[in-house]
Short mmCIF file of C-alpha atoms and ligand atoms in Angstrom, two decimals:
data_model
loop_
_atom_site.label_atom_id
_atom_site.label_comp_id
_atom_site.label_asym_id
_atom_site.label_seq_id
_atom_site.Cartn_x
_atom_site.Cartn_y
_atom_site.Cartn_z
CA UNK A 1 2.29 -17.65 14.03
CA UNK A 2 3.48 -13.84 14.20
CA UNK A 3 1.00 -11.39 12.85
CA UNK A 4 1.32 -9.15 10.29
CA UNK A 5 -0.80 -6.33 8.92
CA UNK A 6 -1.00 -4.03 6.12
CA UNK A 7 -3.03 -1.44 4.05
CA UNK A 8 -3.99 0.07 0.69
CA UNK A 9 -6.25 3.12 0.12
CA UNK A 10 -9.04 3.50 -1.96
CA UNK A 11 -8.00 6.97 -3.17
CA UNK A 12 -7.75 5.76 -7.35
CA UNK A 13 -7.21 2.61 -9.74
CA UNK A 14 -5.03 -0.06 -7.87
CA UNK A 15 -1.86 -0.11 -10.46
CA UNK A 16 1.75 -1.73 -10.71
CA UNK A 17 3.39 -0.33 -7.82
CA UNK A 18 0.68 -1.51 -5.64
CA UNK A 19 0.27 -4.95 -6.81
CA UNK A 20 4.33 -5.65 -7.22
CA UNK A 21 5.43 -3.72 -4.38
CA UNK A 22 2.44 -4.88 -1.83
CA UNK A 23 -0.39 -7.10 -3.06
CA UNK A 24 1.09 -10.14 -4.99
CA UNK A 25 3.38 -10.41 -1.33
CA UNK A 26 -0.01 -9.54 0.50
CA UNK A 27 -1.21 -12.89 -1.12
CA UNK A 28 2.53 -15.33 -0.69
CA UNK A 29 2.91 -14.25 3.17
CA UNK A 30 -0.90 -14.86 4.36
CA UNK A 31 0.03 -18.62 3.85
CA UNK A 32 2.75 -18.36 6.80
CA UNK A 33 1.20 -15.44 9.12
CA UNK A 34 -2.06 -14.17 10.87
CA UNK A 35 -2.50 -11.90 7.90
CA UNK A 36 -5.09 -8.82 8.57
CA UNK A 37 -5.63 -6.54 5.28
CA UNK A 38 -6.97 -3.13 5.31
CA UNK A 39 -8.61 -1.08 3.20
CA UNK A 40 -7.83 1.97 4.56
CA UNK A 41 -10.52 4.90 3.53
CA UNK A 42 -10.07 7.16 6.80
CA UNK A 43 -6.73 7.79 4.85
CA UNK A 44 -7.85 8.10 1.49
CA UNK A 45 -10.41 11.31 2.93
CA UNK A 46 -6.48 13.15 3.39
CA UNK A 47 -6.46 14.17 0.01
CA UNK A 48 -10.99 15.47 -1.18
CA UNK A 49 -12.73 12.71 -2.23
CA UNK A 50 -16.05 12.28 -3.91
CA UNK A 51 -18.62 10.01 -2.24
CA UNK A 52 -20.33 8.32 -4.67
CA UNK A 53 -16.62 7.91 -6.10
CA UNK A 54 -15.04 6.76 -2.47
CA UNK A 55 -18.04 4.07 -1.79
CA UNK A 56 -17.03 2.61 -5.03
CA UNK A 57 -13.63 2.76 -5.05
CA UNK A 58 -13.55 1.04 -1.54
CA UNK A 59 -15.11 -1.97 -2.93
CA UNK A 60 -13.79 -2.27 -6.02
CA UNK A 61 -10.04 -2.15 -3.97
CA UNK A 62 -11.25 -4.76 -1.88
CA UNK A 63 -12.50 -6.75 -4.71
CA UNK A 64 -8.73 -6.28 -6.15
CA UNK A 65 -7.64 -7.68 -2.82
CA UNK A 66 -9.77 -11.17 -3.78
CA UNK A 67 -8.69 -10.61 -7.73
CA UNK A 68 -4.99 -10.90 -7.09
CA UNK A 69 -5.72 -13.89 -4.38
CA UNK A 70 -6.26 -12.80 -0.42
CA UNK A 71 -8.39 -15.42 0.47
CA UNK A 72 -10.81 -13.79 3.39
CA UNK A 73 -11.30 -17.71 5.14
CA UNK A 74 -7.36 -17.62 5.87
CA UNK A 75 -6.96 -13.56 5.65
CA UNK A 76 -8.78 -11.33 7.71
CA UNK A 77 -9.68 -8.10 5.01
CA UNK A 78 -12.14 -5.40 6.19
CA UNK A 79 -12.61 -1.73 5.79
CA UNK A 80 -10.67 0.70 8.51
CA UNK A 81 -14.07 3.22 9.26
CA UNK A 82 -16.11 -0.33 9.60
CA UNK A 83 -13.74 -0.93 12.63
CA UNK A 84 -14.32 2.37 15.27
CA UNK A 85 -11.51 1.66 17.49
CA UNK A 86 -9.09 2.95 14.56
CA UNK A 87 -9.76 6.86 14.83
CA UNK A 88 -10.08 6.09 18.50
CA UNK A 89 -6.45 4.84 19.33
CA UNK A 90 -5.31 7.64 16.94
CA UNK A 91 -5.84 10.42 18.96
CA UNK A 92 -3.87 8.29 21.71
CA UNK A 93 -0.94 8.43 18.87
CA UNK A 94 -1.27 12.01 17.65
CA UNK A 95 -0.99 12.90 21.63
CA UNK A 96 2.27 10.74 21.38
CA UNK A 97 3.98 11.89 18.10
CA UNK A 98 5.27 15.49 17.90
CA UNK A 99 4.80 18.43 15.31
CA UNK A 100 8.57 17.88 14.76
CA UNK A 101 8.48 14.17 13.95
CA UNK A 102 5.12 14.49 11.36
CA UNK A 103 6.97 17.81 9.89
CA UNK A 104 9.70 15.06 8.70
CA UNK A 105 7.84 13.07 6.87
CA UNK A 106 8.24 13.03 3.25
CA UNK A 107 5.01 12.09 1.69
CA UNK A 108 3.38 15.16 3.65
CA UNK A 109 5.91 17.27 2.08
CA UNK A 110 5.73 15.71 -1.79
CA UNK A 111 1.53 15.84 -1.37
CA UNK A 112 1.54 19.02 0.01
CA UNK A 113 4.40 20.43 -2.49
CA UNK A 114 2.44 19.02 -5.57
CA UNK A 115 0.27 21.71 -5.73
CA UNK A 116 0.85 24.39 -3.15
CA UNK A 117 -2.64 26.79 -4.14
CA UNK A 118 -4.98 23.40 -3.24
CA UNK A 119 -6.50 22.79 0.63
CA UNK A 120 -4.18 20.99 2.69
CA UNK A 121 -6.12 19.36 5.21
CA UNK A 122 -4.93 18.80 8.64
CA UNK A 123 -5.36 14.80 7.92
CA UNK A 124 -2.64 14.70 5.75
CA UNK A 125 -0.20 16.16 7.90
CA UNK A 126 -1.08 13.89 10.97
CA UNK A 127 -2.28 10.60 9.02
CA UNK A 128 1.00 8.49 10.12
CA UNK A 129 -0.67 8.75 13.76
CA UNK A 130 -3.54 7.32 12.40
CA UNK A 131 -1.49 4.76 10.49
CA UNK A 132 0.08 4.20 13.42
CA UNK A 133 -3.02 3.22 15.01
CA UNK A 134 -4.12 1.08 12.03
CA UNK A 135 -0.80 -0.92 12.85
CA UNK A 136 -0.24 -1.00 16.44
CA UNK A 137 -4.12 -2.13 17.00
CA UNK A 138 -3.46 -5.61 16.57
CA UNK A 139 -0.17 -6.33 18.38
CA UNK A 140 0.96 -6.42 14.79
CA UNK A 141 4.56 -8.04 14.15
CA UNK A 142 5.19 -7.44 10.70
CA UNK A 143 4.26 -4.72 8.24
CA UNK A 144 4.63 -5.80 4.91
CA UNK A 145 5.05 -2.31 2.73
CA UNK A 146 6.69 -0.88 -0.23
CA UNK A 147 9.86 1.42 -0.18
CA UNK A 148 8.02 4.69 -0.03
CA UNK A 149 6.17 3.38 3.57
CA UNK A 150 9.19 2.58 5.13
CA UNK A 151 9.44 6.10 6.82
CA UNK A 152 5.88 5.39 8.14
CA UNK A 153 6.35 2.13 9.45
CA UNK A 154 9.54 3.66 11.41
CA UNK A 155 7.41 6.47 13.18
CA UNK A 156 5.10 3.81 14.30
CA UNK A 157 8.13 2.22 15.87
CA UNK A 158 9.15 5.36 17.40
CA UNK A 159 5.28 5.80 18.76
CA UNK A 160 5.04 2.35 20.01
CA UNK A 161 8.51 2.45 21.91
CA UNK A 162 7.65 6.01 23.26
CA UNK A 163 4.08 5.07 24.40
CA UNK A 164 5.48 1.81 26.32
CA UNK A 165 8.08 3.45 27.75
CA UNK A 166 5.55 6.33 29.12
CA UNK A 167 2.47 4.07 30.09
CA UNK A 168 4.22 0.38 30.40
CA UNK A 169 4.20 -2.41 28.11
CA UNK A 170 1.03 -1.58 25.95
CA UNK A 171 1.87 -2.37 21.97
CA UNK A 172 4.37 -5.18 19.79
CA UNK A 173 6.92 -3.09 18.29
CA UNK A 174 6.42 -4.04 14.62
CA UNK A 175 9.07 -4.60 12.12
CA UNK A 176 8.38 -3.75 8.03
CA UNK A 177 9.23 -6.17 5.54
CA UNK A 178 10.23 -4.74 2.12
CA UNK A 179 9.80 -6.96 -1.07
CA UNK A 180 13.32 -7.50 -2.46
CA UNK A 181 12.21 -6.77 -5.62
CA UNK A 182 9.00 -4.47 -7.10
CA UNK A 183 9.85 -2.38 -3.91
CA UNK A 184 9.87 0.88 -5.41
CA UNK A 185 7.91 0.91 -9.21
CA UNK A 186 8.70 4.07 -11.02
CA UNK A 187 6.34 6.06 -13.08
CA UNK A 188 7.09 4.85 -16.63
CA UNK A 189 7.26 8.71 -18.43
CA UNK A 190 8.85 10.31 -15.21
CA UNK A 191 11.50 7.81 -13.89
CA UNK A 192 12.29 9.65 -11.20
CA UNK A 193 8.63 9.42 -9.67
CA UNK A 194 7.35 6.71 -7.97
CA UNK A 195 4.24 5.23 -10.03
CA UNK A 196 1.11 6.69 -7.93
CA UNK A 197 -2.44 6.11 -7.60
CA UNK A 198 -2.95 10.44 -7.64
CA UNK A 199 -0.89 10.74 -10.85
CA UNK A 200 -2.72 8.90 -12.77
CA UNK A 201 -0.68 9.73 -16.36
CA UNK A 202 0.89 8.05 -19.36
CA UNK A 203 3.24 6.30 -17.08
CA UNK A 204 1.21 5.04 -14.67
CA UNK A 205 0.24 1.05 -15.88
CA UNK A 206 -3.43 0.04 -13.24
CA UNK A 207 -4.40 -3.44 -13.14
CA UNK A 208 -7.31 -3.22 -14.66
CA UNK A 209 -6.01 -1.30 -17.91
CA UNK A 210 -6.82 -2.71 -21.74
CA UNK A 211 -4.35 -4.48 -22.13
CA UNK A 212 -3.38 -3.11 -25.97
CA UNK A 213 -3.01 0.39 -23.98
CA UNK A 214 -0.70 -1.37 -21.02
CA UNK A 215 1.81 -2.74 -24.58
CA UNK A 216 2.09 0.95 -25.65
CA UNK A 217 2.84 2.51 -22.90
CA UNK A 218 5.61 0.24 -22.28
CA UNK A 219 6.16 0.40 -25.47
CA UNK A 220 6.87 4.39 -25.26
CA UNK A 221 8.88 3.90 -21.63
CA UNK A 222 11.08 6.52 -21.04
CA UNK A 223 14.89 5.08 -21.15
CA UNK A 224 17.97 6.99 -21.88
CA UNK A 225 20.17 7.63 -25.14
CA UNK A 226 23.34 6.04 -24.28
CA UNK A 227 21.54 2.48 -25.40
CA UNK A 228 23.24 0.08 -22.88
CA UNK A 229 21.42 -2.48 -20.65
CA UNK A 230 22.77 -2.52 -17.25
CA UNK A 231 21.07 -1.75 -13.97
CA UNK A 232 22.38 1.34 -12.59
CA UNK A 233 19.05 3.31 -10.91
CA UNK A 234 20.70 6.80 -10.16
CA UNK A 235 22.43 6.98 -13.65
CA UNK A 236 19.55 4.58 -15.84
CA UNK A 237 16.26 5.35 -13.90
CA UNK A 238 14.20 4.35 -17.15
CA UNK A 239 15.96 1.44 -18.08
CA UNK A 240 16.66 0.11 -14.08
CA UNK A 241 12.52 0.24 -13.66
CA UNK A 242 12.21 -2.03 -17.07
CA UNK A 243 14.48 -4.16 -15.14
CA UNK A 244 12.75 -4.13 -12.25
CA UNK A 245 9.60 -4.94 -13.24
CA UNK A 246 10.61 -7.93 -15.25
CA UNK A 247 12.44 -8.73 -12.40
CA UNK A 248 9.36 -8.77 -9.69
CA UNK A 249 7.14 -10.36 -11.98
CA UNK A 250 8.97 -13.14 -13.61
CA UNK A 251 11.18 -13.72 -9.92
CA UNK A 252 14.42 -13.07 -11.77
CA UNK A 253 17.65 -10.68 -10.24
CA UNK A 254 17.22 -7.02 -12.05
CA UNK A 255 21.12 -7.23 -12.62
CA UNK A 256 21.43 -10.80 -14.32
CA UNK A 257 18.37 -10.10 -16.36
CA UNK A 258 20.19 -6.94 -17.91
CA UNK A 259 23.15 -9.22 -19.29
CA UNK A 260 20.24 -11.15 -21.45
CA UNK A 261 19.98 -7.65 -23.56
CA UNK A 262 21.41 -5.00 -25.56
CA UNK A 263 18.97 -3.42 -26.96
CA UNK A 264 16.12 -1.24 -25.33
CA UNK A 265 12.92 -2.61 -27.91
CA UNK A 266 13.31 -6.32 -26.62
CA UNK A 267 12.94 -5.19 -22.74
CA UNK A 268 10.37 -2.87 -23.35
CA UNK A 269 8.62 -5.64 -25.31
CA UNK A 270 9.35 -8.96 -22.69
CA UNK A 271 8.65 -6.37 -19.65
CA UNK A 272 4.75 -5.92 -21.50
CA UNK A 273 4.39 -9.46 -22.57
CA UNK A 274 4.94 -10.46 -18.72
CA UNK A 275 3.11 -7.81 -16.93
CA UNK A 276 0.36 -8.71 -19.58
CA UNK A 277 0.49 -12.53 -18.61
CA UNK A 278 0.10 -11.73 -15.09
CA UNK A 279 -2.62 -9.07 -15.44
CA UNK A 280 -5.04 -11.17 -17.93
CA UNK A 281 -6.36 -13.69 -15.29
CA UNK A 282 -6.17 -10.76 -12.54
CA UNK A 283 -8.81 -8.60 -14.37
CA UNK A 284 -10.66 -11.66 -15.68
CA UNK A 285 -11.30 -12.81 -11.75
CA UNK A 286 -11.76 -9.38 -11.16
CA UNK A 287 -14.80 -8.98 -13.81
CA UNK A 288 -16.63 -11.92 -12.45
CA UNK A 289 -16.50 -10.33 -8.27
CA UNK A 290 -17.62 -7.08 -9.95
CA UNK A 291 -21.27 -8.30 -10.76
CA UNK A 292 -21.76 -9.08 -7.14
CA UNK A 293 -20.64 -5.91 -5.12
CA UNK A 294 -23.33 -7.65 -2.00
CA UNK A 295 -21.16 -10.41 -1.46
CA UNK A 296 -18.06 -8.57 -1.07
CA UNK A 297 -19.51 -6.38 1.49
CA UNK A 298 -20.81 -9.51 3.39
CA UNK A 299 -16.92 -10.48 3.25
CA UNK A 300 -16.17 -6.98 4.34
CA UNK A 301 -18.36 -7.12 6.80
CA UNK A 302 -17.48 -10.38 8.23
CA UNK A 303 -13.32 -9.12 8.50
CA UNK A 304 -14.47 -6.39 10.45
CA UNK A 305 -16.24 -8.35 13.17
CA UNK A 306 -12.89 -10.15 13.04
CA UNK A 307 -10.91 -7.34 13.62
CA UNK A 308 -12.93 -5.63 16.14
CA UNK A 309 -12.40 -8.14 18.45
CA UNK A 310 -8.65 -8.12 18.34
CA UNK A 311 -8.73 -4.08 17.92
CA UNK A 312 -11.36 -3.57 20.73
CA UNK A 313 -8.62 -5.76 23.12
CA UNK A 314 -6.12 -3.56 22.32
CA UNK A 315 -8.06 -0.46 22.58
CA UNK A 316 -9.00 -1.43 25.88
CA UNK A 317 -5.10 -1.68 27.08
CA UNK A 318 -4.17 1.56 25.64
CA UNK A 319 -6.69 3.37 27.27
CA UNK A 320 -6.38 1.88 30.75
CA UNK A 321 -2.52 2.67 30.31
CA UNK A 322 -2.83 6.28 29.49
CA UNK A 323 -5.42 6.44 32.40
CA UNK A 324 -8.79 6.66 30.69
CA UNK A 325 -11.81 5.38 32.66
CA UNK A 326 -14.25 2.76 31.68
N1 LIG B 401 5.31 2.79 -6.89
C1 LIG B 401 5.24 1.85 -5.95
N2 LIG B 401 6.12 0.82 -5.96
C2 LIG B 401 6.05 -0.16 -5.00
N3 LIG B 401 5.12 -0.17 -4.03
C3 LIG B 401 4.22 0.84 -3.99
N4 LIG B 401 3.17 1.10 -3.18
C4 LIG B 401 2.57 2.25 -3.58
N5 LIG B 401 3.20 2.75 -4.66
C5 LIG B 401 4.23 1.89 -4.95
C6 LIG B 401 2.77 0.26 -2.05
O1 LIG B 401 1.39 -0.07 -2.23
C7 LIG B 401 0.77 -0.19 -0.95
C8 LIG B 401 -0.51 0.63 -0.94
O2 LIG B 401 -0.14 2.00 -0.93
P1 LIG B 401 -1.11 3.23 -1.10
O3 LIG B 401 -2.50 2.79 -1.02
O4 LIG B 401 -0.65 4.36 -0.25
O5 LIG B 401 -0.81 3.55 -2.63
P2 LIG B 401 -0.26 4.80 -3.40
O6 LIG B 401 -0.19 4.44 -4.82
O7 LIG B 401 0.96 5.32 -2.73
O8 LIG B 401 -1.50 5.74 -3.26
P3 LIG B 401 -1.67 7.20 -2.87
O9 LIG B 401 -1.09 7.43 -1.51
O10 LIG B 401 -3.10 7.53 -3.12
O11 LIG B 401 -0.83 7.94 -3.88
P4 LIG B 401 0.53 8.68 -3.69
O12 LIG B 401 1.56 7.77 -4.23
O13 LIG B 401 0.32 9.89 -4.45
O14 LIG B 401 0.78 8.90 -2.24
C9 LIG B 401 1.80 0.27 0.09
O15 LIG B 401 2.42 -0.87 0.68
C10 LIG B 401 2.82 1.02 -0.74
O16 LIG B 401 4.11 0.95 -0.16
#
């Protein structure tokens, strides 16, 4: 059974682009692989967090995980700072990635661009090492990720390859799997945005939204004035994402769904009913794990002790490679 692994960050309110483009896949590929599932909080501390608002926002991601169906008997789900060996095989990968390579990347550049007066820390410029590290620590084979990760996923190749070649054989080259549809979920009032968990505005839809609010903001979806259905991202970006959303959540092809309209109110309107359909028993699992935060951090707790013994394995390789001592 190959393994895969992937992660989300606690860094804001899980929302559409998350659950199209990673978790409701998160949930259809643990049947067929070793699944491992991360919340990854080392990574959301790039960007300042508040404590009180982290602790809580890394449980109630992982209770999102168990809303939307990751089942912790079949998947293993933990929390990345409950597992040490992560921000220890990281500084093996920032020693193996160069300045030039992280420079490249373009979710340093859009974070760092969106406000230019903030503090930059030096974690955001060198978190795909730690990524890296996150992936590579359990001989991982497949990453699935959304569209926006696929850069990331490709510098851990590079890493991996590079490391092997200079110690010997020491990690799986993993491969990312892309969702063929929900891959890349635009912000609903800025098209040309990828919905975000930081920009958290009138076109961002989370999970756990009213629904009445989740109808009106499709509802007020920015589309285009030429009034034509067809699915044509560059020159439709408004009307393409419509598609695209009905498309991920009802299983349907973008394209052939746009020949069933000609009029922007009904999409808008079938895109909220469906979203809503699938959302309602998401949040109403969700409110029941809420009352019991303790038991999810006995599940947490119980991944990690999982993963640590895969993770301390691989540790243990890397470091005898690059010619650390016991
Ligand atoms: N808009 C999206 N469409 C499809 N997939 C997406 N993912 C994220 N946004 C979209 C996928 O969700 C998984 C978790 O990613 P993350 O925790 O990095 O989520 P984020 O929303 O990107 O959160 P950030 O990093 O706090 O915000 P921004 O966007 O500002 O960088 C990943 O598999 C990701 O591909």
């Amino acid at each position: 059974m190959s393994r895969l692994f992937s992660g989300i960050q606690p860094s804001g309110e899980v929302h559409l682009g998350n659950l199209l483009g990673a978790l409701v896949n998160w949930v259809t590929l643990q049947d067929e692989h070793d699944a491992i599932y991360c919340v990854v909080d080392l990574h959301a501390l790039t960007l300042p967090q508040v404590a009180d608002e982290l602790r809580r926002s890394t449980i109630a991601t992982a209770q999102m995980l168990l809303a939307v169906g990751i089942d912790p008997e079949r998947s293993t789900m933990f929390v990345q700072s409950q597992v040490p060996q992560h921000p220890q095989l990281a500084w093996l990968m920032e020693c193996t990635v160069s300045y030039g390579e992280l420079s490249r990347m373009t979710a340093f550049k859009d974070k760092s661009n969106r406000d230019s007066t903030s503090f930059i820390s030096a974690g955001l410029f060198t978190y795909p090492a730690l990524q890296a590290a996150d992936i590579l620590l359990y001989d991982t084979d497949v990453v699935p990720v959304g569209a926006d990760q696929r850069q990331h996923v490709e510098i851990t190749r590079d890493i991996a390859e590079r490391f092997n070649s200079r110690h010997g054989d020491t990690f799986v080259v993993p491969a990312h799997i892309i969702p063929p549809a929900g891959a890349r979920i635009m912000d609903l009032q800025n098209p040309g945005n990828k919905m975000s968990k930081s920009v958290d505005g009138a076109g961002t839809v989370n999970v756990l939204d009213d629904l009445a609010k989740i109808a009106k903001r499709f509802k007020r979806a920015v589309t285009d004035s030429d009034g034509d259905v067809r699915f044509d991202v560059d020159a439709k970006p408004g009307v393409s994402n419509l598609l695209s959303i009905l498309g991920a959540v009802t299983d349907r092809d973008p394209e052939a769904l746009a020949d069933e309209y000609s009029q922007y109110g009904p999409l808008k309107g079938d895109t909220a009913d469906a979203v809503i359909a699938m959302l309602e028993p998401i949040q109403a699992r969700y409110r029941e794990l809420e009352d019991d935060p303790a038991e999810t951090m006995r599940l947490l707790r119980l991944g990690a002790d999982k993963a640590e013994v895969i993770a301390s394995e691989v540790l243990a390789r890397a470091r005898r490679n690059v010619g650390l001592i016991d």
